[in-house]
Amino acid sequence: MMNRIIWALLVVFVMQSCKKDNGVKTLYLAHTLPQTHPVHKGILEFQKALNEKSGGKLEVKIFPDGQLGSEREVLELLQIGSVAITKVSAATLSNFVPEYHILGIPYLFRDKQHQFDVLEGEVGKSILQKGSKFWLRGLCYYDAGSRSFYTSNKAIRTPEDLKGLKIRVMNNQMAINMVEALGGSPTPMAYGELYTAIQQGVVDGAENNPPSFVSSNHYEVSKYYTLDQHSSVPDVLLVGTKYWDSLSEEEKVWVQESADESSQAEKVFWNNSVEESMAKAKEAGVEIIIPDKSLFQEQSKSVLEAFQKDHPEMSEIINQIKNQ
């Protein structure tokens, strides 16, 4: 409790120190990613576009690298109005807004084109708006690639190879259910602890996208990377409704247009980063495995079935996605 109080006071201090009295509105944007990450580069495009559209009237102050807390902590800051905007994984956001659970269903999207047709279409925009009743209004999605398994001592070529392996997952029920369905032993763990956990054999592997696999240096302790691409969980750029409601209609248009433009720019940054990351992993001696994805898809069907049984109210959205 004391740590959370200190953290909250620190955030207030930082925000007060950044205030200006020259008529410029400052939007505080916090996220947990390093400044080399393609999503951060997309956020810089948002900052640039908003400055240009507003003629400097709306200024974005970015706090990267988890300076203002974890994704969950920053979401709470948005809800109370201390921070205006953040970027979080849809998996984290699902703990606040249930509809985002849908985007973590294994093999929900047929391919990348289908994914962004959905996210940028009626269904995706509808999900972005679902968070408003929780004071979290979605602005746009950022490409966060596809998550795949990587392991230290045993190659994963079929779901059978996962049996008995301890696989680190996010603290997210969908991810836990998916690894269980494929025969592995899901092990929720803080991301910052993962490198050492793999190195010391506490877990046998994990799952993530190529840029994260490389930027975290996990490729140094995981010599097998299996591109089963079991889920494609996007990142989401959000604005707190407390801040959003303080903006004029014109300012809201500037913010939304800037977000949409940054989303398109981020896709290019992401694709370039994937190519660079895969090349670096190969150079380091990581074996890249291209499995028969249909085997993983078939065995993970039970995750979707269980989700629809537990959340029948979301079946309509799922069917819309599958039929698009």
PDB file of N, CA, C and O in Angstrom, residues 139-183:
ATOM      1  N   LEU A 139      -8.744   4.780 -29.111  1.00  0.00           N
ATOM      2  CA  LEU A 139      -8.524   5.668 -30.255  1.00  0.00           C
ATOM      3  C   LEU A 139      -8.173   4.875 -31.520  1.00  0.00           C
ATOM      4  O   LEU A 139      -8.688   5.146 -32.599  1.00  0.00           O
ATOM      5  N   CYS A 140      -7.266   3.917 -31.388  1.00  0.00           N
ATOM      6  CA  CYS A 140      -6.852   3.128 -32.543  1.00  0.00           C
ATOM      7  C   CYS A 140      -6.094   1.892 -32.060  1.00  0.00           C
ATOM      8  O   CYS A 140      -5.783   1.762 -30.872  1.00  0.00           O
ATOM      9  N   TYR A 141      -5.807   1.006 -33.004  1.00  0.00           N
ATOM     10  CA  TYR A 141      -5.011  -0.187 -32.717  1.00  0.00           C
ATOM     11  C   TYR A 141      -3.622  -0.035 -33.331  1.00  0.00           C
ATOM     12  O   TYR A 141      -3.458   0.566 -34.400  1.00  0.00           O
ATOM     13  N   TYR A 142      -2.638  -0.619 -32.656  1.00  0.00           N
ATOM     14  CA  TYR A 142      -1.286  -0.719 -33.207  1.00  0.00           C
ATOM     15  C   TYR A 142      -0.959  -2.194 -33.439  1.00  0.00           C
ATOM     16  O   TYR A 142      -1.324  -3.062 -32.627  1.00  0.00           O
ATOM     17  N   ASP A 143      -0.285  -2.455 -34.532  1.00  0.00           N
ATOM     18  CA  ASP A 143       0.145  -3.815 -34.846  1.00  0.00           C
ATOM     19  C   ASP A 143       1.130  -4.293 -33.782  1.00  0.00           C
ATOM     20  O   ASP A 143       2.127  -3.624 -33.500  1.00  0.00           O
ATOM     21  N   ALA A 144       0.845  -5.429 -33.171  1.00  0.00           N
ATOM     22  CA  ALA A 144       1.776  -6.040 -32.217  1.00  0.00           C
ATOM     23  C   ALA A 144       2.157  -7.442 -32.675  1.00  0.00           C
ATOM     24  O   ALA A 144       2.626  -8.266 -31.887  1.00  0.00           O
ATOM     25  N   GLY A 145       1.939  -7.708 -33.965  1.00  0.00           N
ATOM     26  CA  GLY A 145       2.385  -8.956 -34.553  1.00  0.00           C
ATOM     27  C   GLY A 145       1.650 -10.177 -34.036  1.00  0.00           C
ATOM     28  O   GLY A 145       0.582 -10.095 -33.436  1.00  0.00           O
ATOM     29  N   SER A 146       2.251 -11.334 -34.290  1.00  0.00           N
ATOM     30  CA  SER A 146       1.698 -12.610 -33.851  1.00  0.00           C
ATOM     31  C   SER A 146       2.615 -13.231 -32.818  1.00  0.00           C
ATOM     32  O   SER A 146       3.844 -13.167 -32.945  1.00  0.00           O
ATOM     33  N   ARG A 147       2.028 -13.847 -31.820  1.00  0.00           N
ATOM     34  CA  ARG A 147       2.789 -14.478 -30.755  1.00  0.00           C
ATOM     35  C   ARG A 147       3.066 -15.933 -31.111  1.00  0.00           C
ATOM     36  O   ARG A 147       2.182 -16.660 -31.579  1.00  0.00           O
ATOM     37  N   SER A 148       4.305 -16.365 -30.861  1.00  0.00           N
ATOM     38  CA  SER A 148       4.733 -17.731 -31.146  1.00  0.00           C
ATOM     39  C   SER A 148       5.594 -18.252 -29.992  1.00  0.00           C
ATOM     40  O   SER A 148       6.111 -17.467 -29.194  1.00  0.00           O
ATOM     41  N   PHE A 149       5.770 -19.564 -29.943  1.00  0.00           N
ATOM     42  CA  PHE A 149       6.521 -20.183 -28.850  1.00  0.00           C
ATOM     43  C   PHE A 149       8.027 -20.152 -29.085  1.00  0.00           C
ATOM     44  O   PHE A 149       8.493 -20.349 -30.211  1.00  0.00           O
ATOM     45  N   TYR A 150       8.775 -19.901 -28.014  1.00  0.00           N
ATOM     46  CA  TYR A 150      10.223 -20.103 -28.059  1.00  0.00           C
ATOM     47  C   TYR A 150      10.654 -20.865 -26.815  1.00  0.00           C
ATOM     48  O   TYR A 150      10.104 -20.688 -25.733  1.00  0.00           O
ATOM     49  N   THR A 151      11.632 -21.739 -26.999  1.00  0.00           N
ATOM     50  CA  THR A 151      12.049 -22.641 -25.933  1.00  0.00           C
ATOM     51  C   THR A 151      13.570 -22.743 -25.876  1.00  0.00           C
ATOM     52  O   THR A 151      14.271 -22.419 -26.844  1.00  0.00           O
ATOM     53  N   SER A 152      14.057 -23.233 -24.742  1.00  0.00           N
ATOM     54  CA  SER A 152      15.502 -23.270 -24.518  1.00  0.00           C
ATOM     55  C   SER A 152      16.154 -24.574 -24.959  1.00  0.00           C
ATOM     56  O   SER A 152      17.205 -24.564 -25.600  1.00  0.00           O
ATOM     57  N   ASN A 153      15.537 -25.712 -24.636  1.00  0.00           N
ATOM     58  CA  ASN A 153      16.224 -26.995 -24.855  1.00  0.00           C
ATOM     59  C   ASN A 153      15.484 -27.976 -25.742  1.00  0.00           C
ATOM     60  O   ASN A 153      16.044 -29.017 -26.097  1.00  0.00           O
ATOM     61  N   LYS A 154      14.242 -27.693 -26.080  1.00  0.00           N
ATOM     62  CA  LYS A 154      13.458 -28.624 -26.890  1.00  0.00           C
ATOM     63  C   LYS A 154      12.691 -27.870 -27.959  1.00  0.00           C
ATOM     64  O   LYS A 154      11.989 -26.906 -27.664  1.00  0.00           O
ATOM     65  N   ALA A 155      12.814 -28.307 -29.190  1.00  0.00           N
ATOM     66  CA  ALA A 155      12.112 -27.658 -30.292  1.00  0.00           C
ATOM     67  C   ALA A 155      10.629 -28.027 -30.275  1.00  0.00           C
ATOM     68  O   ALA A 155      10.264 -29.175 -29.983  1.00  0.00           O
ATOM     69  N   ILE A 156       9.774 -27.067 -30.578  1.00  0.00           N
ATOM     70  CA  ILE A 156       8.331 -27.299 -30.679  1.00  0.00           C
ATOM     71  C   ILE A 156       7.977 -27.387 -32.161  1.00  0.00           C
ATOM     72  O   ILE A 156       8.035 -26.391 -32.881  1.00  0.00           O
ATOM     73  N   ARG A 157       7.622 -28.590 -32.592  1.00  0.00           N
ATOM     74  CA  ARG A 157       7.257 -28.777 -33.991  1.00  0.00           C
ATOM     75  C   ARG A 157       5.774 -29.131 -34.149  1.00  0.00           C
ATOM     76  O   ARG A 157       5.159 -28.849 -35.177  1.00  0.00           O
ATOM     77  N   THR A 158       5.208 -29.756 -33.118  1.00  0.00           N
ATOM     78  CA  THR A 158       3.783 -30.078 -33.080  1.00  0.00           C
ATOM     79  C   THR A 158       3.293 -29.797 -31.658  1.00  0.00           C
ATOM     80  O   THR A 158       4.105 -29.669 -30.729  1.00  0.00           O
ATOM     81  N   PRO A 159       1.980 -29.752 -31.442  1.00  0.00           N
ATOM     82  CA  PRO A 159       1.470 -29.551 -30.083  1.00  0.00           C
ATOM     83  C   PRO A 159       1.957 -30.614 -29.104  1.00  0.00           C
ATOM     84  O   PRO A 159       2.116 -30.340 -27.909  1.00  0.00           O
ATOM     85  N   GLU A 160       2.215 -31.804 -29.594  1.00  0.00           N
ATOM     86  CA  GLU A 160       2.715 -32.885 -28.728  1.00  0.00           C
ATOM     87  C   GLU A 160       4.002 -32.493 -28.019  1.00  0.00           C
ATOM     88  O   GLU A 160       4.252 -32.903 -26.886  1.00  0.00           O
ATOM     89  N   ASP A 161       4.817 -31.681 -28.678  1.00  0.00           N
ATOM     90  CA  ASP A 161       6.113 -31.294 -28.110  1.00  0.00           C
ATOM     91  C   ASP A 161       5.978 -30.361 -26.919  1.00  0.00           C
ATOM     92  O   ASP A 161       6.938 -30.148 -26.173  1.00  0.00           O
ATOM     93  N   LEU A 162       4.798 -29.801 -26.724  1.00  0.00           N
ATOM     94  CA  LEU A 162       4.583 -28.886 -25.602  1.00  0.00           C
ATOM     95  C   LEU A 162       4.270 -29.619 -24.300  1.00  0.00           C
ATOM     96  O   LEU A 162       4.334 -29.025 -23.220  1.00  0.00           O
ATOM     97  N   LYS A 163       3.939 -30.883 -24.393  1.00  0.00           N
ATOM     98  CA  LYS A 163       3.538 -31.627 -23.200  1.00  0.00           C
ATOM     99  C   LYS A 163       4.650 -31.636 -22.161  1.00  0.00           C
ATOM    100  O   LYS A 163       5.799 -31.982 -22.452  1.00  0.00           O
ATOM    101  N   GLY A 164       4.280 -31.240 -20.949  1.00  0.00           N
ATOM    102  CA  GLY A 164       5.220 -31.243 -19.842  1.00  0.00           C
ATOM    103  C   GLY A 164       6.111 -30.023 -19.759  1.00  0.00           C
ATOM    104  O   GLY A 164       6.861 -29.880 -18.789  1.00  0.00           O
ATOM    105  N   LEU A 165       6.027 -29.116 -20.736  1.00  0.00           N
ATOM    106  CA  LEU A 165       6.884 -27.936 -20.722  1.00  0.00           C
ATOM    107  C   LEU A 165       6.208 -26.784 -19.968  1.00  0.00           C
ATOM    108  O   LEU A 165       5.022 -26.523 -20.135  1.00  0.00           O
ATOM    109  N   LYS A 166       6.986 -26.106 -19.152  1.00  0.00           N
ATOM    110  CA  LYS A 166       6.503 -24.919 -18.434  1.00  0.00           C
ATOM    111  C   LYS A 166       6.711 -23.702 -19.335  1.00  0.00           C
ATOM    112  O   LYS A 166       7.844 -23.357 -19.659  1.00  0.00           O
ATOM    113  N   ILE A 167       5.611 -23.088 -19.736  1.00  0.00           N
ATOM    114  CA  ILE A 167       5.646 -21.964 -20.666  1.00  0.00           C
ATOM    115  C   ILE A 167       5.151 -20.702 -19.965  1.00  0.00           C
ATOM    116  O   ILE A 167       4.025 -20.661 -19.462  1.00  0.00           O
ATOM    117  N   ARG A 168       6.003 -19.688 -19.927  1.00  0.00           N
ATOM    118  CA  ARG A 168       5.587 -18.414 -19.336  1.00  0.00           C
ATOM    119  C   ARG A 168       4.515 -17.777 -20.194  1.00  0.00           C
ATOM    120  O   ARG A 168       4.624 -17.705 -21.424  1.00  0.00           O
ATOM    121  N   VAL A 169       3.451 -17.296 -19.546  1.00  0.00           N
ATOM    122  CA  VAL A 169       2.387 -16.577 -20.239  1.00  0.00           C
ATOM    123  C   VAL A 169       2.081 -15.295 -19.478  1.00  0.00           C
ATOM    124  O   VAL A 169       2.449 -15.142 -18.314  1.00  0.00           O
ATOM    125  N   MET A 170       1.392 -14.367 -20.140  1.00  0.00           N
ATOM    126  CA  MET A 170       0.882 -13.193 -19.459  1.00  0.00           C
ATOM    127  C   MET A 170      -0.151 -13.641 -18.432  1.00  0.00           C
ATOM    128  O   MET A 170      -0.749 -14.714 -18.556  1.00  0.00           O
ATOM    129  N   ASN A 171      -0.379 -12.813 -17.431  1.00  0.00           N
ATOM    130  CA  ASN A 171      -1.399 -13.127 -16.434  1.00  0.00           C
ATOM    131  C   ASN A 171      -2.771 -12.814 -17.023  1.00  0.00           C
ATOM    132  O   ASN A 171      -3.432 -11.850 -16.657  1.00  0.00           O
ATOM    133  N   ASN A 172      -3.160 -13.669 -17.968  1.00  0.00           N
ATOM    134  CA  ASN A 172      -4.369 -13.465 -18.758  1.00  0.00           C
ATOM    135  C   ASN A 172      -4.998 -14.833 -18.986  1.00  0.00           C
ATOM    136  O   ASN A 172      -4.333 -15.768 -19.432  1.00  0.00           O
ATOM    137  N   GLN A 173      -6.283 -14.959 -18.655  1.00  0.00           N
ATOM    138  CA  GLN A 173      -6.925 -16.275 -18.675  1.00  0.00           C
ATOM    139  C   GLN A 173      -6.926 -16.899 -20.056  1.00  0.00           C
ATOM    140  O   GLN A 173      -6.800 -18.128 -20.197  1.00  0.00           O
ATOM    141  N   MET A 174      -7.073 -16.088 -21.096  1.00  0.00           N
ATOM    142  CA  MET A 174      -7.088 -16.624 -22.452  1.00  0.00           C
ATOM    143  C   MET A 174      -5.754 -17.289 -22.784  1.00  0.00           C
ATOM    144  O   MET A 174      -5.707 -18.392 -23.359  1.00  0.00           O
ATOM    145  N   ALA A 175      -4.647 -16.630 -22.419  1.00  0.00           N
ATOM    146  CA  ALA A 175      -3.321 -17.185 -22.686  1.00  0.00           C
ATOM    147  C   ALA A 175      -3.095 -18.464 -21.887  1.00  0.00           C
ATOM    148  O   ALA A 175      -2.513 -19.437 -22.389  1.00  0.00           O
ATOM    149  N   ILE A 176      -3.556 -18.468 -20.643  1.00  0.00           N
ATOM    150  CA  ILE A 176      -3.416 -19.656 -19.794  1.00  0.00           C
ATOM    151  C   ILE A 176      -4.192 -20.825 -20.389  1.00  0.00           C
ATOM    152  O   ILE A 176      -3.672 -21.948 -20.505  1.00  0.00           O
ATOM    153  N   ASN A 177      -5.421 -20.577 -20.796  1.00  0.00           N
ATOM    154  CA  ASN A 177      -6.249 -21.635 -21.377  1.00  0.00           C
ATOM    155  C   ASN A 177      -5.663 -22.177 -22.669  1.00  0.00           C
ATOM    156  O   ASN A 177      -5.756 -23.376 -22.953  1.00  0.00           O
ATOM    157  N   MET A 178      -5.055 -21.293 -23.469  1.00  0.00           N
ATOM    158  CA  MET A 178      -4.490 -21.717 -24.735  1.00  0.00           C
ATOM    159  C   MET A 178      -3.334 -22.689 -24.535  1.00  0.00           C
ATOM    160  O   MET A 178      -3.270 -23.737 -25.175  1.00  0.00           O
ATOM    161  N   VAL A 179      -2.411 -22.355 -23.634  1.00  0.00           N
ATOM    162  CA  VAL A 179      -1.266 -23.231 -23.402  1.00  0.00           C
ATOM    163  C   VAL A 179      -1.723 -24.563 -22.808  1.00  0.00           C
ATOM    164  O   VAL A 179      -1.213 -25.629 -23.168  1.00  0.00           O
ATOM    165  N   GLU A 180      -2.718 -24.523 -21.925  1.00  0.00           N
ATOM    166  CA  GLU A 180      -3.258 -25.763 -21.359  1.00  0.00           C
ATOM    167  C   GLU A 180      -3.874 -26.634 -22.453  1.00  0.00           C
ATOM    168  O   GLU A 180      -3.683 -27.858 -22.475  1.00  0.00           O
ATOM    169  N   ALA A 181      -4.598 -26.021 -23.368  1.00  0.00           N
ATOM    170  CA  ALA A 181      -5.242 -26.765 -24.448  1.00  0.00           C
ATOM    171  C   ALA A 181      -4.217 -27.447 -25.346  1.00  0.00           C
ATOM    172  O   ALA A 181      -4.461 -28.533 -25.883  1.00  0.00           O
ATOM    173  N   LEU A 182      -3.061 -26.820 -25.485  1.00  0.00           N
ATOM    174  CA  LEU A 182      -2.011 -27.382 -26.339  1.00  0.00           C
ATOM    175  C   LEU A 182      -1.122 -28.374 -25.590  1.00  0.00           C
ATOM    176  O   LEU A 182      -0.204 -28.948 -26.180  1.00  0.00           O
ATOM    177  N   GLY A 183      -1.409 -28.577 -24.289  1.00  0.00           N
ATOM    178  CA  GLY A 183      -0.677 -29.597 -23.543  1.00  0.00           C
ATOM    179  C   GLY A 183       0.459 -29.100 -22.691  1.00  0.00           C
ATOM    180  O   GLY A 183       1.106 -29.886 -21.983  1.00  0.00           O
TER     181      GLY A 183
END
